Amino acid sequence: MDISSFRQSRFFKVISNKYFITIVIFIGLMIFSPNNNIVYNFKIKKQLKELENQKEFLKKEIESDSLHFLELEKSLETAEKFGREKYIMKAEDEDIFIIKEQEHSESEDK
């Protein structure tokens, strides 16, 4: 295949088309440009979606904690129960015994 027949070929006509060259350059810039990188944009969109999900979860947590806080403020018995359960607090005239269950492993059973 010589140069004149190569220039006559359909392949050469396609790759020498100014629109084809412009599209190839544009795609190359979109893929490899640091400011408009497609892969980077996909990562950012994924991270944004994860953060939005986390935001919704935290909003629900804040709402439930606010309700729990209001309940603790209103009732002295609820506050006392919370203190006993979470912080192992006790009254002056009582003793607290903490009983922990042991984990059984398969090697102990043999």
PDB file of N, CA and C in Angstrom:
ATOM      1  N   MET A   1       0.846  -1.164   0.000  1.00  0.00           N
ATOM      2  CA  MET A   1       0.000   0.000   0.000  1.00  0.00           C
ATOM      3  C   MET A   1       0.901   1.241   0.000  1.00  0.00           C
ATOM      4  N   ASP A   2       0.786   2.051  -0.998  1.00  0.00           N
ATOM      5  CA  ASP A   2       1.606   3.248  -1.070  1.00  0.00           C
ATOM      6  C   ASP A   2       0.844   4.454  -0.508  1.00  0.00           C
ATOM      7  N   ILE A   3       1.497   5.596  -0.466  1.00  0.00           N
ATOM      8  CA  ILE A   3       0.947   6.786   0.180  1.00  0.00           C
ATOM      9  C   ILE A   3      -0.289   7.297  -0.542  1.00  0.00           C
ATOM     10  N   SER A   4      -0.295   7.282  -1.832  1.00  0.00           N
ATOM     11  CA  SER A   4      -1.453   7.800  -2.570  1.00  0.00           C
ATOM     12  C   SER A   4      -2.688   6.930  -2.345  1.00  0.00           C
ATOM     13  N   SER A   5      -2.508   5.612  -2.277  1.00  0.00           N
ATOM     14  CA  SER A   5      -3.664   4.750  -2.021  1.00  0.00           C
ATOM     15  C   SER A   5      -4.116   4.872  -0.560  1.00  0.00           C
ATOM     16  N   PHE A   6      -3.158   5.153   0.329  1.00  0.00           N
ATOM     17  CA  PHE A   6      -3.532   5.345   1.736  1.00  0.00           C
ATOM     18  C   PHE A   6      -4.367   6.613   1.895  1.00  0.00           C
ATOM     19  N   ARG A   7      -3.996   7.671   1.185  1.00  0.00           N
ATOM     20  CA  ARG A   7      -4.756   8.920   1.249  1.00  0.00           C
ATOM     21  C   ARG A   7      -6.135   8.771   0.618  1.00  0.00           C
ATOM     22  N   GLN A   8      -6.280   7.838  -0.282  1.00  0.00           N
ATOM     23  CA  GLN A   8      -7.567   7.587  -0.927  1.00  0.00           C
ATOM     24  C   GLN A   8      -8.465   6.690  -0.069  1.00  0.00           C
ATOM     25  N   SER A   9      -7.879   6.025   0.916  1.00  0.00           N
ATOM     26  CA  SER A   9      -8.659   5.064   1.703  1.00  0.00           C
ATOM     27  C   SER A   9      -9.676   5.778   2.599  1.00  0.00           C
ATOM     28  N   ARG A  10     -10.698   5.020   2.960  1.00  0.00           N
ATOM     29  CA  ARG A  10     -11.779   5.545   3.797  1.00  0.00           C
ATOM     30  C   ARG A  10     -11.262   5.888   5.207  1.00  0.00           C
ATOM     31  N   PHE A  11     -10.351   5.082   5.724  1.00  0.00           N
ATOM     32  CA  PHE A  11      -9.779   5.306   7.051  1.00  0.00           C
ATOM     33  C   PHE A  11      -9.099   6.669   7.130  1.00  0.00           C
ATOM     34  N   PHE A  12      -8.298   7.001   6.148  1.00  0.00           N
ATOM     35  CA  PHE A  12      -7.599   8.280   6.128  1.00  0.00           C
ATOM     36  C   PHE A  12      -8.582   9.438   6.045  1.00  0.00           C
ATOM     37  N   LYS A  13      -9.630   9.279   5.260  1.00  0.00           N
ATOM     38  CA  LYS A  13     -10.631  10.337   5.136  1.00  0.00           C
ATOM     39  C   LYS A  13     -11.340  10.585   6.472  1.00  0.00           C
ATOM     40  N   VAL A  14     -11.593   9.507   7.201  1.00  0.00           N
ATOM     41  CA  VAL A  14     -12.276   9.657   8.491  1.00  0.00           C
ATOM     42  C   VAL A  14     -11.363  10.341   9.504  1.00  0.00           C
ATOM     43  N   ILE A  15     -10.110   9.867   9.617  1.00  0.00           N
ATOM     44  CA  ILE A  15      -9.235  10.443  10.641  1.00  0.00           C
ATOM     45  C   ILE A  15      -8.726  11.834  10.272  1.00  0.00           C
ATOM     46  N   SER A  16      -8.802  12.219   9.037  1.00  0.00           N
ATOM     47  CA  SER A  16      -8.374  13.561   8.649  1.00  0.00           C
ATOM     48  C   SER A  16      -9.539  14.554   8.641  1.00  0.00           C
ATOM     49  N   ASN A  17     -10.729  14.093   8.972  1.00  0.00           N
ATOM     50  CA  ASN A  17     -11.897  14.959   9.045  1.00  0.00           C
ATOM     51  C   ASN A  17     -11.737  15.898  10.245  1.00  0.00           C
ATOM     52  N   LYS A  18     -11.996  17.189  10.049  1.00  0.00           N
ATOM     53  CA  LYS A  18     -11.783  18.163  11.123  1.00  0.00           C
ATOM     54  C   LYS A  18     -12.727  17.936  12.301  1.00  0.00           C
ATOM     55  N   TYR A  19     -13.912  17.435  12.057  1.00  0.00           N
ATOM     56  CA  TYR A  19     -14.848  17.156  13.151  1.00  0.00           C
ATOM     57  C   TYR A  19     -14.374  15.957  13.983  1.00  0.00           C
ATOM     58  N   PHE A  20     -13.868  14.953  13.312  1.00  0.00           N
ATOM     59  CA  PHE A  20     -13.341  13.781  14.015  1.00  0.00           C
ATOM     60  C   PHE A  20     -12.157  14.178  14.895  1.00  0.00           C
ATOM     61  N   ILE A  21     -11.261  14.972  14.356  1.00  0.00           N
ATOM     62  CA  ILE A  21     -10.088  15.421  15.117  1.00  0.00           C
ATOM     63  C   ILE A  21     -10.523  16.251  16.327  1.00  0.00           C
ATOM     64  N   THR A  22     -11.496  17.134  16.129  1.00  0.00           N
ATOM     65  CA  THR A  22     -11.997  17.962  17.230  1.00  0.00           C
ATOM     66  C   THR A  22     -12.615  17.106  18.328  1.00  0.00           C
ATOM     67  N   ILE A  23     -13.407  16.112  17.956  1.00  0.00           N
ATOM     68  CA  ILE A  23     -14.045  15.228  18.936  1.00  0.00           C
ATOM     69  C   ILE A  23     -13.000  14.421  19.693  1.00  0.00           C
ATOM     70  N   VAL A  24     -11.996  13.911  19.002  1.00  0.00           N
ATOM     71  CA  VAL A  24     -10.944  13.127  19.658  1.00  0.00           C
ATOM     72  C   VAL A  24     -10.176  13.996  20.653  1.00  0.00           C
ATOM     73  N   ILE A  25      -9.850  15.222  20.262  1.00  0.00           N
ATOM     74  CA  ILE A  25      -9.142  16.128  21.174  1.00  0.00           C
ATOM     75  C   ILE A  25     -10.014  16.455  22.383  1.00  0.00           C
ATOM     76  N   PHE A  26     -11.293  16.711  22.158  1.00  0.00           N
ATOM     77  CA  PHE A  26     -12.212  17.016  23.255  1.00  0.00           C
ATOM     78  C   PHE A  26     -12.321  15.845  24.229  1.00  0.00           C
ATOM     79  N   ILE A  27     -12.474  14.640  23.703  1.00  0.00           N
ATOM     80  CA  ILE A  27     -12.565  13.455  24.568  1.00  0.00           C
ATOM     81  C   ILE A  27     -11.259  13.267  25.341  1.00  0.00           C
ATOM     82  N   GLY A  28     -10.145  13.463  24.677  1.00  0.00           N
ATOM     83  CA  GLY A  28      -8.855  13.354  25.365  1.00  0.00           C
ATOM     84  C   GLY A  28      -8.720  14.364  26.491  1.00  0.00           C
ATOM     85  N   LEU A  29      -9.155  15.594  26.248  1.00  0.00           N
ATOM     86  CA  LEU A  29      -9.100  16.606  27.302  1.00  0.00           C
ATOM     87  C   LEU A  29     -10.030  16.264  28.462  1.00  0.00           C
ATOM     88  N   MET A  30     -11.202  15.743  28.153  1.00  0.00           N
ATOM     89  CA  MET A  30     -12.153  15.394  29.211  1.00  0.00           C
ATOM     90  C   MET A  30     -11.655  14.227  30.055  1.00  0.00           C
ATOM     91  N   ILE A  31     -10.920  13.332  29.458  1.00  0.00           N
ATOM     92  CA  ILE A  31     -10.438  12.167  30.210  1.00  0.00           C
ATOM     93  C   ILE A  31      -9.177  12.508  30.999  1.00  0.00           C
ATOM     94  N   PHE A  32      -8.257  13.242  30.419  1.00  0.00           N
ATOM     95  CA  PHE A  32      -6.947  13.443  31.035  1.00  0.00           C
ATOM     96  C   PHE A  32      -6.724  14.817  31.657  1.00  0.00           C
ATOM     97  N   SER A  33      -7.615  15.759  31.444  1.00  0.00           N
ATOM     98  CA  SER A  33      -7.454  17.090  32.021  1.00  0.00           C
ATOM     99  C   SER A  33      -7.633  17.031  33.535  1.00  0.00           C
ATOM    100  N   PRO A  34      -6.744  17.642  34.306  1.00  0.00           N
ATOM    101  CA  PRO A  34      -6.867  17.557  35.772  1.00  0.00           C
ATOM    102  C   PRO A  34      -8.087  18.289  36.326  1.00  0.00           C
ATOM    103  N   ASN A  35      -8.556  19.320  35.645  1.00  0.00           N
ATOM    104  CA  ASN A  35      -9.696  20.083  36.157  1.00  0.00           C
ATOM    105  C   ASN A  35     -11.038  19.450  35.806  1.00  0.00           C
ATOM    106  N   ASN A  36     -11.139  18.791  34.683  1.00  0.00           N
ATOM    107  CA  ASN A  36     -12.409  18.236  34.227  1.00  0.00           C
ATOM    108  C   ASN A  36     -12.340  16.731  34.034  1.00  0.00           C
ATOM    109  N   ASN A  37     -11.551  16.059  34.820  1.00  0.00           N
ATOM    110  CA  ASN A  37     -11.349  14.624  34.688  1.00  0.00           C
ATOM    111  C   ASN A  37     -12.651  13.874  34.975  1.00  0.00           C
ATOM    112  N   ILE A  38     -13.062  13.005  34.075  1.00  0.00           N
ATOM    113  CA  ILE A  38     -14.313  12.261  34.218  1.00  0.00           C
ATOM    114  C   ILE A  38     -14.243  11.314  35.407  1.00  0.00           C
ATOM    115  N   VAL A  39     -13.133  10.631  35.570  1.00  0.00           N
ATOM    116  CA  VAL A  39     -12.989   9.693  36.689  1.00  0.00           C
ATOM    117  C   VAL A  39     -13.084  10.447  38.011  1.00  0.00           C
ATOM    118  N   TYR A  40     -12.451  11.596  38.098  1.00  0.00           N
ATOM    119  CA  TYR A  40     -12.501  12.418  39.308  1.00  0.00           C
ATOM    120  C   TYR A  40     -13.933  12.868  39.593  1.00  0.00           C
ATOM    121  N   ASN A  41     -14.651  13.258  38.543  1.00  0.00           N
ATOM    122  CA  ASN A  41     -16.041  13.684  38.722  1.00  0.00           C
ATOM    123  C   ASN A  41     -16.914  12.548  39.229  1.00  0.00           C
ATOM    124  N   PHE A  42     -16.697  11.322  38.740  1.00  0.00           N
ATOM    125  CA  PHE A  42     -17.465  10.180  39.236  1.00  0.00           C
ATOM    126  C   PHE A  42     -17.157   9.923  40.708  1.00  0.00           C
ATOM    127  N   LYS A  43     -15.885  10.031  41.085  1.00  0.00           N
ATOM    128  CA  LYS A  43     -15.513   9.834  42.494  1.00  0.00           C
ATOM    129  C   LYS A  43     -16.166  10.889  43.379  1.00  0.00           C
ATOM    130  N   ILE A  44     -16.164  12.127  42.920  1.00  0.00           N
ATOM    131  CA  ILE A  44     -16.761  13.212  43.695  1.00  0.00           C
ATOM    132  C   ILE A  44     -18.270  13.005  43.837  1.00  0.00           C
ATOM    133  N   LYS A  45     -18.934  12.573  42.763  1.00  0.00           N
ATOM    134  CA  LYS A  45     -20.380  12.328  42.848  1.00  0.00           C
ATOM    135  C   LYS A  45     -20.687  11.186  43.806  1.00  0.00           C
ATOM    136  N   LYS A  46     -19.857  10.149  43.793  1.00  0.00           N
ATOM    137  CA  LYS A  46     -20.049   9.028  44.712  1.00  0.00           C
ATOM    138  C   LYS A  46     -19.850   9.486  46.150  1.00  0.00           C
ATOM    139  N   GLN A  47     -18.817  10.281  46.384  1.00  0.00           N
ATOM    140  CA  GLN A  47     -18.549  10.792  47.721  1.00  0.00           C
ATOM    141  C   GLN A  47     -19.688  11.708  48.182  1.00  0.00           C
ATOM    142  N   LEU A  48     -20.225  12.516  47.276  1.00  0.00           N
ATOM    143  CA  LEU A  48     -21.340  13.395  47.606  1.00  0.00           C
ATOM    144  C   LEU A  48     -22.567  12.589  48.016  1.00  0.00           C
ATOM    145  N   LYS A  49     -22.836  11.507  47.287  1.00  0.00           N
ATOM    146  CA  LYS A  49     -23.983  10.663  47.618  1.00  0.00           C
ATOM    147  C   LYS A  49     -23.800  10.016  48.990  1.00  0.00           C
ATOM    148  N   GLU A  50     -22.582   9.546  49.292  1.00  0.00           N
ATOM    149  CA  GLU A  50     -22.307   8.957  50.604  1.00  0.00           C
ATOM    150  C   GLU A  50     -22.492   9.989  51.710  1.00  0.00           C
ATOM    151  N   LEU A  51     -22.037  11.215  51.475  1.00  0.00           N
ATOM    152  CA  LEU A  51     -22.180  12.262  52.478  1.00  0.00           C
ATOM    153  C   LEU A  51     -23.644  12.652  52.681  1.00  0.00           C
ATOM    154  N   GLU A  52     -24.426  12.648  51.603  1.00  0.00           N
ATOM    155  CA  GLU A  52     -25.855  12.935  51.740  1.00  0.00           C
ATOM    156  C   GLU A  52     -26.554  11.842  52.539  1.00  0.00           C
ATOM    157  N   ASN A  53     -26.177  10.580  52.301  1.00  0.00           N
ATOM    158  CA  ASN A  53     -26.742   9.484  53.089  1.00  0.00           C
ATOM    159  C   ASN A  53     -26.356   9.624  54.558  1.00  0.00           C
ATOM    160  N   GLN A  54     -25.111   9.986  54.806  1.00  0.00           N
ATOM    161  CA  GLN A  54     -24.653  10.183  56.178  1.00  0.00           C
ATOM    162  C   GLN A  54     -25.398  11.352  56.825  1.00  0.00           C
ATOM    163  N   LYS A  55     -25.654  12.386  56.053  1.00  0.00           N
ATOM    164  CA  LYS A  55     -26.389  13.546  56.561  1.00  0.00           C
ATOM    165  C   LYS A  55     -27.791  13.144  56.990  1.00  0.00           C
ATOM    166  N   GLU A  56     -28.479  12.355  56.166  1.00  0.00           N
ATOM    167  CA  GLU A  56     -29.820  11.884  56.512  1.00  0.00           C
ATOM    168  C   GLU A  56     -29.784  11.022  57.769  1.00  0.00           C
ATOM    169  N   PHE A  57     -28.796  10.136  57.862  1.00  0.00           N
ATOM    170  CA  PHE A  57     -28.668   9.278  59.044  1.00  0.00           C
ATOM    171  C   PHE A  57     -28.457  10.122  60.296  1.00  0.00           C
ATOM    172  N   LEU A  58     -27.571  11.118  60.200  1.00  0.00           N
ATOM    173  CA  LEU A  58     -27.285  11.956  61.360  1.00  0.00           C
ATOM    174  C   LEU A  58     -28.480  12.822  61.743  1.00  0.00           C
ATOM    175  N   LYS A  59     -29.267  13.258  60.757  1.00  0.00           N
ATOM    176  CA  LYS A  59     -30.491  14.003  61.072  1.00  0.00           C
ATOM    177  C   LYS A  59     -31.449  13.142  61.883  1.00  0.00           C
ATOM    178  N   LYS A  60     -31.589  11.877  61.486  1.00  0.00           N
ATOM    179  CA  LYS A  60     -32.464  10.966  62.227  1.00  0.00           C
ATOM    180  C   LYS A  60     -31.928  10.729  63.634  1.00  0.00           C
ATOM    181  N   GLU A  61     -30.606  10.594  63.762  1.00  0.00           N
ATOM    182  CA  GLU A  61     -29.994  10.400  65.077  1.00  0.00           C
ATOM    183  C   GLU A  61     -30.210  11.626  65.966  1.00  0.00           C
ATOM    184  N   ILE A  62     -30.066  12.812  65.408  1.00  0.00           N
ATOM    185  CA  ILE A  62     -30.274  14.040  66.175  1.00  0.00           C
ATOM    186  C   ILE A  62     -31.719  14.123  66.641  1.00  0.00           C
ATOM    187  N   GLU A  63     -32.639  13.763  65.756  1.00  0.00           N
ATOM    188  CA  GLU A  63     -34.058  13.797  66.116  1.00  0.00           C
ATOM    189  C   GLU A  63     -34.359  12.827  67.255  1.00  0.00           C
ATOM    190  N   SER A  64     -33.839  11.596  67.161  1.00  0.00           N
ATOM    191  CA  SER A  64     -34.111  10.617  68.220  1.00  0.00           C
ATOM    192  C   SER A  64     -33.419  11.022  69.523  1.00  0.00           C
ATOM    193  N   ASP A  65     -32.207  11.579  69.439  1.00  0.00           N
ATOM    194  CA  ASP A  65     -31.515  12.026  70.644  1.00  0.00           C
ATOM    195  C   ASP A  65     -32.220  13.222  71.280  1.00  0.00           C
ATOM    196  N   SER A  66     -32.774  14.099  70.451  1.00  0.00           N
ATOM    197  CA  SER A  66     -33.517  15.242  70.988  1.00  0.00           C
ATOM    198  C   SER A  66     -34.747  14.770  71.747  1.00  0.00           C
ATOM    199  N   LEU A  67     -35.456  13.796  71.183  1.00  0.00           N
ATOM    200  CA  LEU A  67     -36.621  13.246  71.877  1.00  0.00           C
ATOM    201  C   LEU A  67     -36.203  12.578  73.181  1.00  0.00           C
ATOM    202  N   HIS A  68     -35.105  11.854  73.144  1.00  0.00           N
ATOM    203  CA  HIS A  68     -34.596  11.192  74.344  1.00  0.00           C
ATOM    204  C   HIS A  68     -34.189  12.232  75.395  1.00  0.00           C
ATOM    205  N   PHE A  69     -33.568  13.315  74.962  1.00  0.00           N
ATOM    206  CA  PHE A  69     -33.159  14.378  75.875  1.00  0.00           C
ATOM    207  C   PHE A  69     -34.373  15.031  76.521  1.00  0.00           C
ATOM    208  N   LEU A  70     -35.404  15.301  75.728  1.00  0.00           N
ATOM    209  CA  LEU A  70     -36.625  15.886  76.288  1.00  0.00           C
ATOM    210  C   LEU A  70     -37.258  14.956  77.310  1.00  0.00           C
ATOM    211  N   GLU A  71     -37.228  13.677  77.017  1.00  0.00           N
ATOM    212  CA  GLU A  71     -37.770  12.692  77.949  1.00  0.00           C
ATOM    213  C   GLU A  71     -36.967  12.686  79.248  1.00  0.00           C
ATOM    214  N   LEU A  72     -35.644  12.801  79.143  1.00  0.00           N
ATOM    215  CA  LEU A  72     -34.801  12.842  80.342  1.00  0.00           C
ATOM    216  C   LEU A  72     -35.036  14.112  81.158  1.00  0.00           C
ATOM    217  N   GLU A  73     -35.282  15.224  80.483  1.00  0.00           N
ATOM    218  CA  GLU A  73     -35.538  16.480  81.176  1.00  0.00           C
ATOM    219  C   GLU A  73     -36.855  16.459  81.936  1.00  0.00           C
ATOM    220  N   LYS A  74     -37.872  15.826  81.368  1.00  0.00           N
ATOM    221  CA  LYS A  74     -39.210  15.839  81.955  1.00  0.00           C
ATOM    222  C   LYS A  74     -39.325  14.925  83.167  1.00  0.00           C
ATOM    223  N   SER A  75     -38.700  13.776  83.109  1.00  0.00           N
ATOM    224  CA  SER A  75     -38.928  12.772  84.141  1.00  0.00           C
ATOM    225  C   SER A  75     -37.644  12.486  84.912  1.00  0.00           C
ATOM    226  N   LEU A  76     -37.722  12.631  86.227  1.00  0.00           N
ATOM    227  CA  LEU A  76     -36.582  12.327  87.081  1.00  0.00           C
ATOM    228  C   LEU A  76     -36.308  10.831  87.092  1.00  0.00           C
ATOM    229  N   GLU A  77     -37.353  10.021  87.036  1.00  0.00           N
ATOM    230  CA  GLU A  77     -37.173   8.567  87.039  1.00  0.00           C
ATOM    231  C   GLU A  77     -36.448   8.094  85.777  1.00  0.00           C
ATOM    232  N   THR A  78     -36.769   8.700  84.658  1.00  0.00           N
ATOM    233  CA  THR A  78     -36.103   8.331  83.409  1.00  0.00           C
ATOM    234  C   THR A  78     -34.623   8.722  83.461  1.00  0.00           C
ATOM    235  N   ALA A  79     -34.336   9.896  84.004  1.00  0.00           N
ATOM    236  CA  ALA A  79     -32.943  10.333  84.128  1.00  0.00           C
ATOM    237  C   ALA A  79     -32.176   9.414  85.068  1.00  0.00           C
ATOM    238  N   GLU A  80     -32.825   9.014  86.156  1.00  0.00           N
ATOM    239  CA  GLU A  80     -32.182   8.109  87.105  1.00  0.00           C
ATOM    240  C   GLU A  80     -31.907   6.752  86.464  1.00  0.00           C
ATOM    241  N   LYS A  81     -32.870   6.253  85.714  1.00  0.00           N
ATOM    242  CA  LYS A  81     -32.699   4.967  85.018  1.00  0.00           C
ATOM    243  C   LYS A  81     -31.556   5.055  84.004  1.00  0.00           C
ATOM    244  N   PHE A  82     -31.517   6.156  83.265  1.00  0.00           N
ATOM    245  CA  PHE A  82     -30.460   6.351  82.271  1.00  0.00           C
ATOM    246  C   PHE A  82     -29.085   6.382  82.941  1.00  0.00           C
ATOM    247  N   GLY A  83     -28.969   7.112  84.040  1.00  0.00           N
ATOM    248  CA  GLY A  83     -27.698   7.185  84.760  1.00  0.00           C
ATOM    249  C   GLY A  83     -27.265   5.837  85.297  1.00  0.00           C
ATOM    250  N   ARG A  84     -28.202   5.066  85.790  1.00  0.00           N
ATOM    251  CA  ARG A  84     -27.870   3.742  86.321  1.00  0.00           C
ATOM    252  C   ARG A  84     -27.415   2.796  85.209  1.00  0.00           C
ATOM    253  N   GLU A  85     -28.090   2.843  84.070  1.00  0.00           N
ATOM    254  CA  GLU A  85     -27.769   1.910  82.983  1.00  0.00           C
ATOM    255  C   GLU A  85     -26.486   2.292  82.253  1.00  0.00           C
ATOM    256  N   LYS A  86     -26.350   3.547  81.911  1.00  0.00           N
ATOM    257  CA  LYS A  86     -25.229   3.963  81.061  1.00  0.00           C
ATOM    258  C   LYS A  86     -23.949   4.240  81.842  1.00  0.00           C
ATOM    259  N   TYR A  87     -24.081   4.827  83.004  1.00  0.00           N
ATOM    260  CA  TYR A  87     -22.896   5.275  83.732  1.00  0.00           C
ATOM    261  C   TYR A  87     -22.678   4.537  85.050  1.00  0.00           C
ATOM    262  N   ILE A  88     -23.435   3.486  85.278  1.00  0.00           N
ATOM    263  CA  ILE A  88     -23.329   2.628  86.455  1.00  0.00           C
ATOM    264  C   ILE A  88     -23.335   3.479  87.734  1.00  0.00           C
ATOM    265  N   MET A  89     -24.277   4.405  87.806  1.00  0.00           N
ATOM    266  CA  MET A  89     -24.437   5.228  89.000  1.00  0.00           C
ATOM    267  C   MET A  89     -25.330   4.496  89.987  1.00  0.00           C
ATOM    268  N   LYS A  90     -25.217   4.868  91.249  1.00  0.00           N
ATOM    269  CA  LYS A  90     -26.021   4.209  92.272  1.00  0.00           C
ATOM    270  C   LYS A  90     -26.428   5.216  93.329  1.00  0.00           C
ATOM    271  N   ALA A  91     -27.433   4.840  94.077  1.00  0.00           N
ATOM    272  CA  ALA A  91     -27.844   5.650  95.219  1.00  0.00           C
ATOM    273  C   ALA A  91     -26.911   5.334  96.386  1.00  0.00           C
ATOM    274  N   GLU A  92     -26.959   6.160  97.435  1.00  0.00           N
ATOM    275  CA  GLU A  92     -26.032   5.971  98.556  1.00  0.00           C
ATOM    276  C   GLU A  92     -26.278   4.676  99.312  1.00  0.00           C
ATOM    277  N   ASP A  93     -27.498   4.235  99.375  1.00  0.00           N
ATOM    278  CA  ASP A  93     -27.829   3.082 100.208  1.00  0.00           C
ATOM    279  C   ASP A  93     -27.933   1.777  99.420  1.00  0.00           C
ATOM    280  N   GLU A  94     -27.324   1.695  98.273  1.00  0.00           N
ATOM    281  CA  GLU A  94     -27.417   0.458  97.496  1.00  0.00           C
ATOM    282  C   GLU A  94     -26.055   0.068  96.929  1.00  0.00           C
ATOM    283  N   ASP A  95     -25.931  -1.209  96.600  1.00  0.00           N
ATOM    284  CA  ASP A  95     -24.728  -1.734  95.969  1.00  0.00           C
ATOM    285  C   ASP A  95     -25.084  -2.236  94.577  1.00  0.00           C
ATOM    286  N   ILE A  96     -24.123  -2.126  93.667  1.00  0.00           N
ATOM    287  CA  ILE A  96     -24.349  -2.583  92.295  1.00  0.00           C
ATOM    288  C   ILE A  96     -23.386  -3.720  92.002  1.00  0.00           C
ATOM    289  N   PHE A  97     -23.919  -4.787  91.453  1.00  0.00           N
ATOM    290  CA  PHE A  97     -23.115  -5.927  91.030  1.00  0.00           C
ATOM    291  C   PHE A  97     -23.232  -6.046  89.522  1.00  0.00           C
ATOM    292  N   ILE A  98     -22.106  -6.049  88.838  1.00  0.00           N
ATOM    293  CA  ILE A  98     -22.094  -6.173  87.381  1.00  0.00           C
ATOM    294  C   ILE A  98     -21.760  -7.613  87.040  1.00  0.00           C
ATOM    295  N   ILE A  99     -22.659  -8.244  86.326  1.00  0.00           N
ATOM    296  CA  ILE A  99     -22.473  -9.638  85.931  1.00  0.00           C
ATOM    297  C   ILE A  99     -22.250  -9.665  84.428  1.00  0.00           C
ATOM    298  N   LYS A 100     -21.095 -10.159  84.028  1.00  0.00           N
ATOM    299  CA  LYS A 100     -20.778 -10.266  82.606  1.00  0.00           C
ATOM    300  C   LYS A 100     -20.804 -11.723  82.211  1.00  0.00           C
ATOM    301  N   GLU A 101     -21.408 -11.985  81.066  1.00  0.00           N
ATOM    302  CA  GLU A 101     -21.442 -13.353  80.557  1.00  0.00           C
ATOM    303  C   GLU A 101     -20.141 -13.645  79.832  1.00  0.00           C
ATOM    304  N   GLN A 102     -19.640 -14.866  80.025  1.00  0.00           N
ATOM    305  CA  GLN A 102     -18.404 -15.250  79.353  1.00  0.00           C
ATOM    306  C   GLN A 102     -18.728 -15.792  77.971  1.00  0.00           C
ATOM    307  N   GLU A 103     -17.846 -15.500  77.040  1.00  0.00           N
ATOM    308  CA  GLU A 103     -17.972 -16.030  75.688  1.00  0.00           C
ATOM    309  C   GLU A 103     -17.396 -17.435  75.670  1.00  0.00           C
ATOM    310  N   HIS A 104     -18.149 -18.394  75.158  1.00  0.00           N
ATOM    311  CA  HIS A 104     -17.653 -19.764  75.047  1.00  0.00           C
ATOM    312  C   HIS A 104     -17.070 -19.963  73.663  1.00  0.00           C
ATOM    313  N   SER A 105     -15.865 -20.483  73.613  1.00  0.00           N
ATOM    314  CA  SER A 105     -15.260 -20.783  72.322  1.00  0.00           C
ATOM    315  C   SER A 105     -15.327 -22.282  72.086  1.00  0.00           C
ATOM    316  N   GLU A 106     -15.109 -22.690  70.866  1.00  0.00           N
ATOM    317  CA  GLU A 106     -15.189 -24.106  70.511  1.00  0.00           C
ATOM    318  C   GLU A 106     -14.068 -24.909  71.154  1.00  0.00           C
ATOM    319  N   SER A 107     -12.925 -24.305  71.420  1.00  0.00           N
ATOM    320  CA  SER A 107     -11.802 -25.031  72.017  1.00  0.00           C
ATOM    321  C   SER A 107     -12.097 -25.403  73.475  1.00  0.00           C
ATOM    322  N   GLU A 108     -12.917 -24.605  74.185  1.00  0.00           N
ATOM    323  CA  GLU A 108     -13.278 -24.926  75.561  1.00  0.00           C
ATOM    324  C   GLU A 108     -14.252 -26.092  75.621  1.00  0.00           C
ATOM    325  N   ASP A 109     -15.063 -26.263  74.586  1.00  0.00           N
ATOM    326  CA  ASP A 109     -16.067 -27.323  74.567  1.00  0.00           C
ATOM    327  C   ASP A 109     -15.454 -28.690  74.357  1.00  0.00           C
ATOM    328  N   LYS A 110     -14.266 -28.778  73.814  1.00  0.00           N
ATOM    329  CA  LYS A 110     -13.662 -30.078  73.486  1.00  0.00           C
ATOM    330  C   LYS A 110     -13.047 -30.740  74.654  1.00  0.00           C
TER     331      LYS A 110
END
